[in-house]
mmCIF file of C-alpha atoms in Angstrom:
data_model
loop_
_atom_site.group_PDB
_atom_site.id
_atom_site.type_symbol
_atom_site.label_atom_id
_atom_site.label_comp_id
_atom_site.label_asym_id
_atom_site.label_seq_id
_atom_site.Cartn_x
_atom_site.Cartn_y
_atom_site.Cartn_z
ATOM 1 C CA MET A 1 -31.951 3.532 -26.746
ATOM 2 C CA GLY A 2 -31.002 2.799 -23.137
ATOM 3 C CA ILE A 3 -29.684 -0.155 -21.204
ATOM 4 C CA SER A 4 -32.230 -2.379 -19.551
ATOM 5 C CA VAL A 5 -30.443 -4.082 -16.678
ATOM 6 C CA GLY A 6 -30.836 -7.835 -16.936
ATOM 7 C CA ALA A 7 -33.120 -7.659 -19.972
ATOM 8 C CA VAL A 8 -30.974 -9.982 -22.074
ATOM 9 C CA THR A 9 -31.375 -12.948 -19.745
ATOM 10 C CA LYS A 10 -33.327 -16.002 -20.724
ATOM 11 C CA ALA A 11 -36.536 -16.521 -18.838
ATOM 12 C CA GLY A 12 -36.264 -19.235 -16.273
ATOM 13 C CA THR A 13 -32.444 -19.557 -16.431
ATOM 14 C CA VAL A 14 -31.954 -18.459 -12.833
ATOM 15 C CA THR A 15 -34.596 -18.855 -10.168
ATOM 16 C CA PRO A 16 -35.150 -16.049 -7.629
ATOM 17 C CA MET A 17 -33.622 -18.224 -4.897
ATOM 18 C CA GLN A 18 -30.526 -18.920 -6.992
ATOM 19 C CA LYS A 19 -30.181 -15.195 -7.624
ATOM 20 C CA ILE A 20 -30.204 -14.584 -3.858
ATOM 21 C CA TRP A 21 -27.496 -17.224 -3.317
ATOM 22 C CA ARG A 22 -25.370 -15.724 -6.081
ATOM 23 C CA ASN A 23 -25.705 -12.228 -4.660
ATOM 24 C CA LEU A 24 -24.637 -13.471 -1.227
ATOM 25 C CA GLN A 25 -21.757 -15.408 -2.765
ATOM 26 C CA ALA A 26 -20.652 -12.244 -4.576
ATOM 27 C CA LEU A 27 -20.434 -10.518 -1.191
ATOM 28 C CA GLY A 28 -17.986 -13.216 -0.089
ATOM 29 C CA ASP A 29 -15.917 -12.793 -3.253
ATOM 30 C CA ILE A 30 -15.701 -9.048 -2.651
ATOM 31 C CA ALA A 31 -14.913 -9.537 1.038
ATOM 32 C CA PHE A 32 -11.995 -11.781 0.067
ATOM 33 C CA ALA A 33 -10.411 -8.876 -1.809
ATOM 34 C CA TYR A 34 -10.480 -6.747 1.350
ATOM 35 C CA SER A 35 -9.007 -9.374 3.687
ATOM 36 C CA TYR A 36 -5.571 -7.851 3.454
ATOM 37 C CA SER A 37 -5.139 -7.138 7.162
ATOM 38 C CA ILE A 38 -3.367 -10.462 7.787
ATOM 39 C CA ILE A 39 -0.418 -9.274 5.673
ATOM 40 C CA LEU A 40 -0.648 -5.543 6.390
ATOM 41 C CA ILE A 41 1.986 -5.654 9.133
ATOM 42 C CA GLU A 42 4.218 -7.929 7.048
ATOM 43 C CA ILE A 43 4.233 -5.370 4.236
ATOM 44 C CA GLN A 44 4.674 -2.442 6.605
ATOM 45 C CA ASP A 45 7.768 -4.073 8.125
ATOM 46 C CA THR A 46 9.485 -3.977 4.723
ATOM 47 C CA LEU A 47 9.102 -0.198 4.335
ATOM 48 C CA ARG A 48 11.926 2.156 5.167
ATOM 49 C CA SER A 49 11.583 5.317 7.169
ATOM 50 C CA PRO A 50 11.457 8.301 7.097
ATOM 51 C CA PRO A 51 8.685 8.994 6.276
ATOM 52 C CA PRO A 52 6.965 6.925 8.999
ATOM 53 C CA GLU A 53 5.747 3.533 7.852
ATOM 54 C CA THR A 54 2.250 4.234 9.138
ATOM 55 C CA ARG A 55 1.931 7.313 6.951
ATOM 56 C CA THR A 56 3.112 5.435 3.867
ATOM 57 C CA MET A 57 0.776 2.517 4.560
ATOM 58 C CA ARG A 58 -2.149 4.867 5.106
ATOM 59 C CA LYS A 59 -1.679 6.325 1.640
ATOM 60 C CA ALA A 60 -1.109 2.906 0.079
ATOM 61 C CA THR A 61 -4.198 1.488 1.775
ATOM 62 C CA LEU A 62 -6.368 4.391 0.607
ATOM 63 C CA VAL A 63 -5.212 4.031 -2.994
ATOM 64 C CA SER A 64 -5.533 0.237 -3.054
ATOM 65 C CA ILE A 65 -9.013 0.230 -1.520
ATOM 66 C CA SER A 66 -10.184 2.920 -3.951
ATOM 67 C CA VAL A 67 -8.831 1.059 -6.989
ATOM 68 C CA THR A 68 -10.228 -2.281 -5.797
ATOM 69 C CA THR A 69 -13.660 -0.788 -5.129
ATOM 70 C CA ALA A 70 -13.775 0.924 -8.531
ATOM 71 C CA PHE A 71 -12.710 -2.310 -10.252
ATOM 72 C CA TYR A 72 -15.382 -4.406 -8.560
ATOM 73 C CA LEU A 73 -18.086 -1.847 -9.238
ATOM 74 C CA LEU A 74 -17.137 -1.655 -12.920
ATOM 75 C CA CYS A 75 -17.071 -5.434 -13.356
ATOM 76 C CA GLY A 76 -20.235 -6.026 -11.336
ATOM 77 C CA CYS A 77 -22.421 -3.210 -12.620
ATOM 78 C CA ALA A 78 -21.257 -3.209 -16.248
ATOM 79 C CA GLY A 79 -21.262 -7.008 -16.441
ATOM 80 C CA TYR A 80 -24.774 -7.327 -15.050
ATOM 81 C CA ALA A 81 -26.054 -4.468 -17.217
ATOM 82 C CA ALA A 82 -24.663 -6.169 -20.321
ATOM 83 C CA PHE A 83 -25.359 -9.848 -19.603
ATOM 84 C CA GLY A 84 -27.806 -9.963 -16.717
ATOM 85 C CA ASP A 85 -28.154 -13.391 -15.100
ATOM 86 C CA ASP A 86 -26.060 -14.928 -17.897
ATOM 87 C CA ALA A 87 -22.887 -13.212 -16.681
ATOM 88 C CA PRO A 88 -20.381 -16.069 -16.086
ATOM 89 C CA GLY A 89 -18.074 -16.452 -13.126
ATOM 90 C CA ASN A 90 -15.064 -16.256 -15.454
ATOM 91 C CA LEU A 91 -15.424 -13.149 -17.592
ATOM 92 C CA LEU A 92 -12.500 -14.194 -19.791
ATOM 93 C CA THR A 93 -13.628 -17.608 -21.022
ATOM 94 C CA GLY A 94 -17.107 -18.081 -19.616
ATOM 95 C CA PHE A 95 -18.912 -17.006 -22.783
ATOM 96 C CA GLY A 96 -17.734 -19.965 -24.861
ATOM 97 C CA PHE A 97 -15.466 -18.019 -27.221
ATOM 98 C CA TYR A 98 -11.786 -17.213 -26.895
ATOM 99 C CA ASN A 99 -11.208 -14.347 -29.335
ATOM 100 C CA PRO A 100 -9.144 -12.273 -29.430
ATOM 101 C CA TYR A 101 -6.516 -14.762 -28.274
ATOM 102 C CA TRP A 102 -3.891 -12.110 -27.589
ATOM 103 C CA LEU A 103 -6.163 -10.339 -25.120
ATOM 104 C CA LEU A 104 -6.837 -13.546 -23.190
ATOM 105 C CA ASP A 105 -3.121 -14.368 -23.183
ATOM 106 C CA ILE A 106 -2.265 -10.952 -21.731
ATOM 107 C CA ALA A 107 -5.019 -11.285 -19.107
ATOM 108 C CA ASN A 108 -3.892 -14.796 -18.117
ATOM 109 C CA LEU A 109 -0.272 -13.625 -17.892
ATOM 110 C CA ALA A 110 -1.335 -10.770 -15.608
ATOM 111 C CA ILE A 111 -3.238 -13.264 -13.431
ATOM 112 C CA VAL A 112 -0.165 -15.509 -13.165
ATOM 113 C CA VAL A 113 2.076 -12.589 -12.187
ATOM 114 C CA HIS A 114 -0.468 -11.433 -9.624
ATOM 115 C CA LEU A 115 -1.036 -14.849 -8.075
ATOM 116 C CA VAL A 116 2.652 -15.766 -7.880
ATOM 117 C CA GLY A 117 3.382 -12.621 -5.891
ATOM 118 C CA ALA A 118 0.213 -12.797 -3.802
ATOM 119 C CA TYR A 119 0.796 -16.480 -3.028
ATOM 120 C CA GLN A 120 4.244 -15.716 -1.648
ATOM 121 C CA VAL A 121 3.023 -12.808 0.465
ATOM 122 C CA TYR A 122 -0.042 -14.578 1.873
ATOM 123 C CA SER A 123 1.860 -17.798 2.591
ATOM 124 C CA GLN A 124 4.759 -16.225 4.489
ATOM 125 C CA PRO A 125 2.905 -15.950 7.847
ATOM 126 C CA LEU A 126 1.909 -19.624 7.625
ATOM 127 C CA PHE A 127 5.429 -20.667 6.624
ATOM 128 C CA ALA A 128 6.929 -18.686 9.511
ATOM 129 C CA PHE A 129 4.468 -20.157 12.021
ATOM 130 C CA VAL A 130 5.098 -23.773 11.002
ATOM 131 C CA GLU A 131 8.883 -23.336 10.829
ATOM 132 C CA LYS A 132 9.054 -21.695 14.278
ATOM 133 C CA TRP A 133 6.894 -24.480 15.710
ATOM 134 C CA ALA A 134 9.125 -27.121 14.107
ATOM 135 C CA ALA A 135 12.258 -25.424 15.466
ATOM 136 C CA ARG A 136 10.823 -25.567 18.995
ATOM 137 C CA ARG A 137 9.591 -29.134 18.561
ATOM 138 C CA TRP A 138 12.767 -30.448 16.931
ATOM 139 C CA PRO A 139 15.676 -28.077 17.714
ATOM 140 C CA LYS A 140 18.070 -29.897 15.371
ATOM 141 C CA VAL A 141 15.872 -29.410 12.321
ATOM 142 C CA GLU A 142 17.724 -26.192 11.456
ATOM 143 C CA GLU A 143 21.041 -28.068 11.278
ATOM 144 C CA TYR A 144 20.166 -30.077 8.169
ATOM 145 C CA ASP A 145 21.172 -27.891 5.236
ATOM 146 C CA LEU A 146 21.817 -28.592 1.582
ATOM 147 C CA ARG A 147 24.694 -26.919 -0.244
ATOM 148 C CA LEU A 148 23.870 -25.987 -3.835
ATOM 149 C CA HIS A 149 26.770 -25.053 -6.097
ATOM 150 C CA GLY A 150 26.245 -22.572 -8.902
ATOM 151 C CA PRO A 151 28.001 -22.417 -12.294
ATOM 152 C CA ASN A 152 30.494 -19.787 -11.088
ATOM 153 C CA GLY A 153 31.564 -21.791 -8.061
ATOM 154 C CA HIS A 154 29.231 -19.912 -5.725
ATOM 155 C CA ALA A 155 27.440 -22.064 -3.170
ATOM 156 C CA CYS A 156 24.281 -21.375 -1.230
ATOM 157 C CA ARG A 157 22.789 -23.176 1.738
ATOM 158 C CA VAL A 158 19.155 -24.297 1.695
ATOM 159 C CA ASN A 159 17.425 -25.645 4.771
ATOM 160 C CA ALA A 160 16.184 -29.165 4.009
ATOM 161 C CA PHE A 161 13.097 -28.955 6.202
ATOM 162 C CA ARG A 162 12.055 -25.619 4.687
ATOM 163 C CA LEU A 163 12.546 -26.932 1.153
ATOM 164 C CA VAL A 164 10.549 -30.138 1.752
ATOM 165 C CA TRP A 165 7.771 -28.502 3.809
ATOM 166 C CA ARG A 166 7.150 -25.615 1.433
ATOM 167 C CA THR A 167 7.288 -27.859 -1.632
ATOM 168 C CA CYS A 168 4.773 -30.290 -0.119
ATOM 169 C CA PHE A 169 2.506 -27.391 0.828
ATOM 170 C CA VAL A 170 2.522 -26.007 -2.721
ATOM 171 C CA VAL A 171 1.879 -29.441 -4.231
ATOM 172 C CA LEU A 172 -0.958 -30.174 -1.792
ATOM 173 C CA THR A 173 -2.717 -26.849 -2.310
ATOM 174 C CA THR A 174 -2.378 -27.199 -6.089
ATOM 175 C CA ILE A 175 -3.919 -30.696 -6.054
ATOM 176 C CA VAL A 176 -6.787 -29.546 -3.825
ATOM 177 C CA SER A 177 -7.491 -26.550 -6.073
ATOM 178 C CA MET A 178 -7.544 -28.813 -9.142
ATOM 179 C CA LEU A 179 -9.711 -31.379 -7.356
ATOM 180 C CA LEU A 180 -12.322 -28.792 -6.341
ATOM 181 C CA PRO A 181 -12.850 -26.436 -9.291
ATOM 182 C CA PHE A 182 -15.306 -24.186 -7.427
ATOM 183 C CA PHE A 183 -13.236 -21.037 -7.652
ATOM 184 C CA ASN A 184 -15.916 -18.427 -6.963
ATOM 185 C CA ASP A 185 -17.561 -20.505 -4.240
ATOM 186 C CA VAL A 186 -14.300 -21.258 -2.422
ATOM 187 C CA VAL A 187 -13.153 -17.644 -2.675
ATOM 188 C CA GLY A 188 -16.512 -16.584 -1.254
ATOM 189 C CA ILE A 189 -16.187 -18.961 1.702
ATOM 190 C CA LEU A 190 -12.627 -17.855 2.454
ATOM 191 C CA GLY A 191 -13.620 -14.224 2.168
ATOM 192 C CA ALA A 192 -16.598 -14.691 4.465
ATOM 193 C CA LEU A 193 -14.554 -16.543 7.086
ATOM 194 C CA GLY A 194 -11.652 -14.101 7.132
ATOM 195 C CA PHE A 195 -13.324 -10.755 6.508
ATOM 196 C CA TRP A 196 -15.108 -10.007 9.782
ATOM 197 C CA PRO A 197 -12.667 -11.364 12.401
ATOM 198 C CA LEU A 198 -9.423 -10.242 10.742
ATOM 199 C CA THR A 199 -10.398 -7.131 8.803
ATOM 200 C CA VAL A 200 -13.113 -5.665 11.030
ATOM 201 C CA TYR A 201 -13.405 -7.104 14.546
ATOM 202 C CA PHE A 202 -9.765 -7.176 15.689
ATOM 203 C CA PRO A 203 -8.831 -3.770 14.169
ATOM 204 C CA VAL A 204 -11.942 -2.176 15.715
ATOM 205 C CA GLU A 205 -11.252 -3.660 19.139
ATOM 206 C CA MET A 206 -7.590 -2.649 18.992
ATOM 207 C CA TYR A 207 -8.543 0.888 17.980
ATOM 208 C CA ILE A 208 -11.004 1.112 20.870
ATOM 209 C CA ALA A 209 -8.386 -0.143 23.328
ATOM 210 C CA HIS A 210 -5.662 2.124 21.937
ATOM 211 C CA ARG A 211 -7.827 5.254 21.972
ATOM 212 C CA LYS A 212 -9.406 4.276 25.303
ATOM 213 C CA ILE A 213 -12.906 4.894 23.956
ATOM 214 C CA ARG A 214 -15.521 4.680 26.678
ATOM 215 C CA ARG A 215 -18.317 2.128 26.475
ATOM 216 C CA TRP A 216 -21.647 3.360 25.151
ATOM 217 C CA SER A 217 -20.120 6.604 23.928
ATOM 218 C CA THR A 218 -21.038 7.739 20.400
ATOM 219 C CA PRO A 219 -17.764 6.540 18.779
ATOM 220 C CA TRP A 220 -18.005 3.210 20.617
ATOM 221 C CA VAL A 221 -21.582 2.619 19.473
ATOM 222 C CA GLY A 222 -20.685 3.577 15.904
ATOM 223 C CA LEU A 223 -17.726 1.216 15.757
ATOM 224 C CA GLN A 224 -19.717 -1.638 17.286
ATOM 225 C CA ALA A 225 -22.529 -1.028 14.796
ATOM 226 C CA LEU A 226 -20.001 -1.185 11.957
ATOM 227 C CA SER A 227 -18.597 -4.441 13.340
ATOM 228 C CA LEU A 228 -22.084 -5.943 13.711
ATOM 229 C CA ALA A 229 -23.064 -4.949 10.166
ATOM 230 C CA CYS A 230 -19.912 -6.554 8.756
ATOM 231 C CA LEU A 231 -20.606 -9.697 10.801
ATOM 232 C CA VAL A 232 -24.053 -9.963 9.209
ATOM 233 C CA VAL A 233 -22.493 -9.512 5.747
ATOM 234 C CA SER A 234 -19.917 -12.229 6.476
ATOM 235 C CA LEU A 235 -22.566 -14.691 7.683
ATOM 236 C CA ALA A 236 -24.756 -14.005 4.646
ATOM 237 C CA ALA A 237 -21.774 -14.420 2.305
ATOM 238 C CA ALA A 238 -20.826 -17.719 3.971
ATOM 239 C CA VAL A 239 -24.364 -19.056 3.547
ATOM 240 C CA GLY A 240 -24.475 -18.029 -0.111
ATOM 241 C CA SER A 241 -21.059 -19.530 -0.870
ATOM 242 C CA ILE A 242 -21.893 -22.832 0.848
ATOM 243 C CA ALA A 243 -25.144 -22.973 -1.107
ATOM 244 C CA GLY A 244 -23.120 -22.408 -4.288
ATOM 245 C CA VAL A 245 -20.842 -25.334 -3.460
ATOM 246 C CA VAL A 246 -23.870 -27.555 -2.807
ATOM 247 C CA LEU A 247 -25.363 -26.620 -6.175
ATOM 248 C CA ASP A 248 -22.064 -27.173 -7.997
ATOM 249 C CA LEU A 249 -21.632 -30.602 -6.395
ATOM 250 C CA LYS A 250 -24.675 -31.799 -8.356
ATOM 251 C CA SER A 251 -22.639 -31.553 -11.582
ATOM 252 C CA TYR A 252 -19.227 -32.115 -10.016
ATOM 253 C CA HIS A 253 -16.442 -33.876 -11.893
ATOM 254 C CA PRO A 254 -12.994 -34.169 -10.247
ATOM 255 C CA PHE A 255 -10.146 -32.274 -11.908
ATOM 256 C CA ARG A 256 -12.527 -30.630 -14.360
ATOM 257 C CA SER A 257 -13.415 -26.971 -14.464
ATOM 258 C CA THR A 258 -17.069 -25.962 -14.381
ATOM 259 C CA TYR A 259 -16.600 -23.578 -17.356
#
């Protein structure tokens, strides 16, 4: 008795065109997981040396990419083999049942811990950019501080602009995410937009410039071919994710999840 991939699906549930869009959207979701280059330098700056930060980050990057790839392959291949076209976007609650509750609670807690940390790390470059721009635009903005007194008489100073700006940003992004409950589609679009330019194109061009690789040499052609292939993947993922948003808009209800 073997596994027939996709055999458990209902006939006519997903059209061939919809399957193509979903496959392209999945590429965007996967690409989003690899768009870590925008925070790579931020993380590397927090490491101590010796050993050199580059050596530590090389090992960390190898391990993280390997684990991420294995995780996606397990979820994608095993999920499709078991459920075929009926595999939901949310593997935790997309099947209509919520047992065992303790397992879902542990999974949701792990998601919260992951997102709280990831949100802080990914938002820091944006926070720093806006706050530096505001300091140049309004030099006195750094002078407005709030003094908060603790129970033991200790006081700390909090910049008023930073407190208001970051709070408004969190509130705005939360409202937008609740208003548009297209998690997989939005993740696919973000992954498609950020994957090629930030994770592939700029690192490849910097490597070529740093190593002084000659044009039309074998390494140069190979790197450009890799960049072009990733560009095609990003464009295909963007098309699939946008098509997913268009399809979801047909049954769209504000502030309501699609599953």
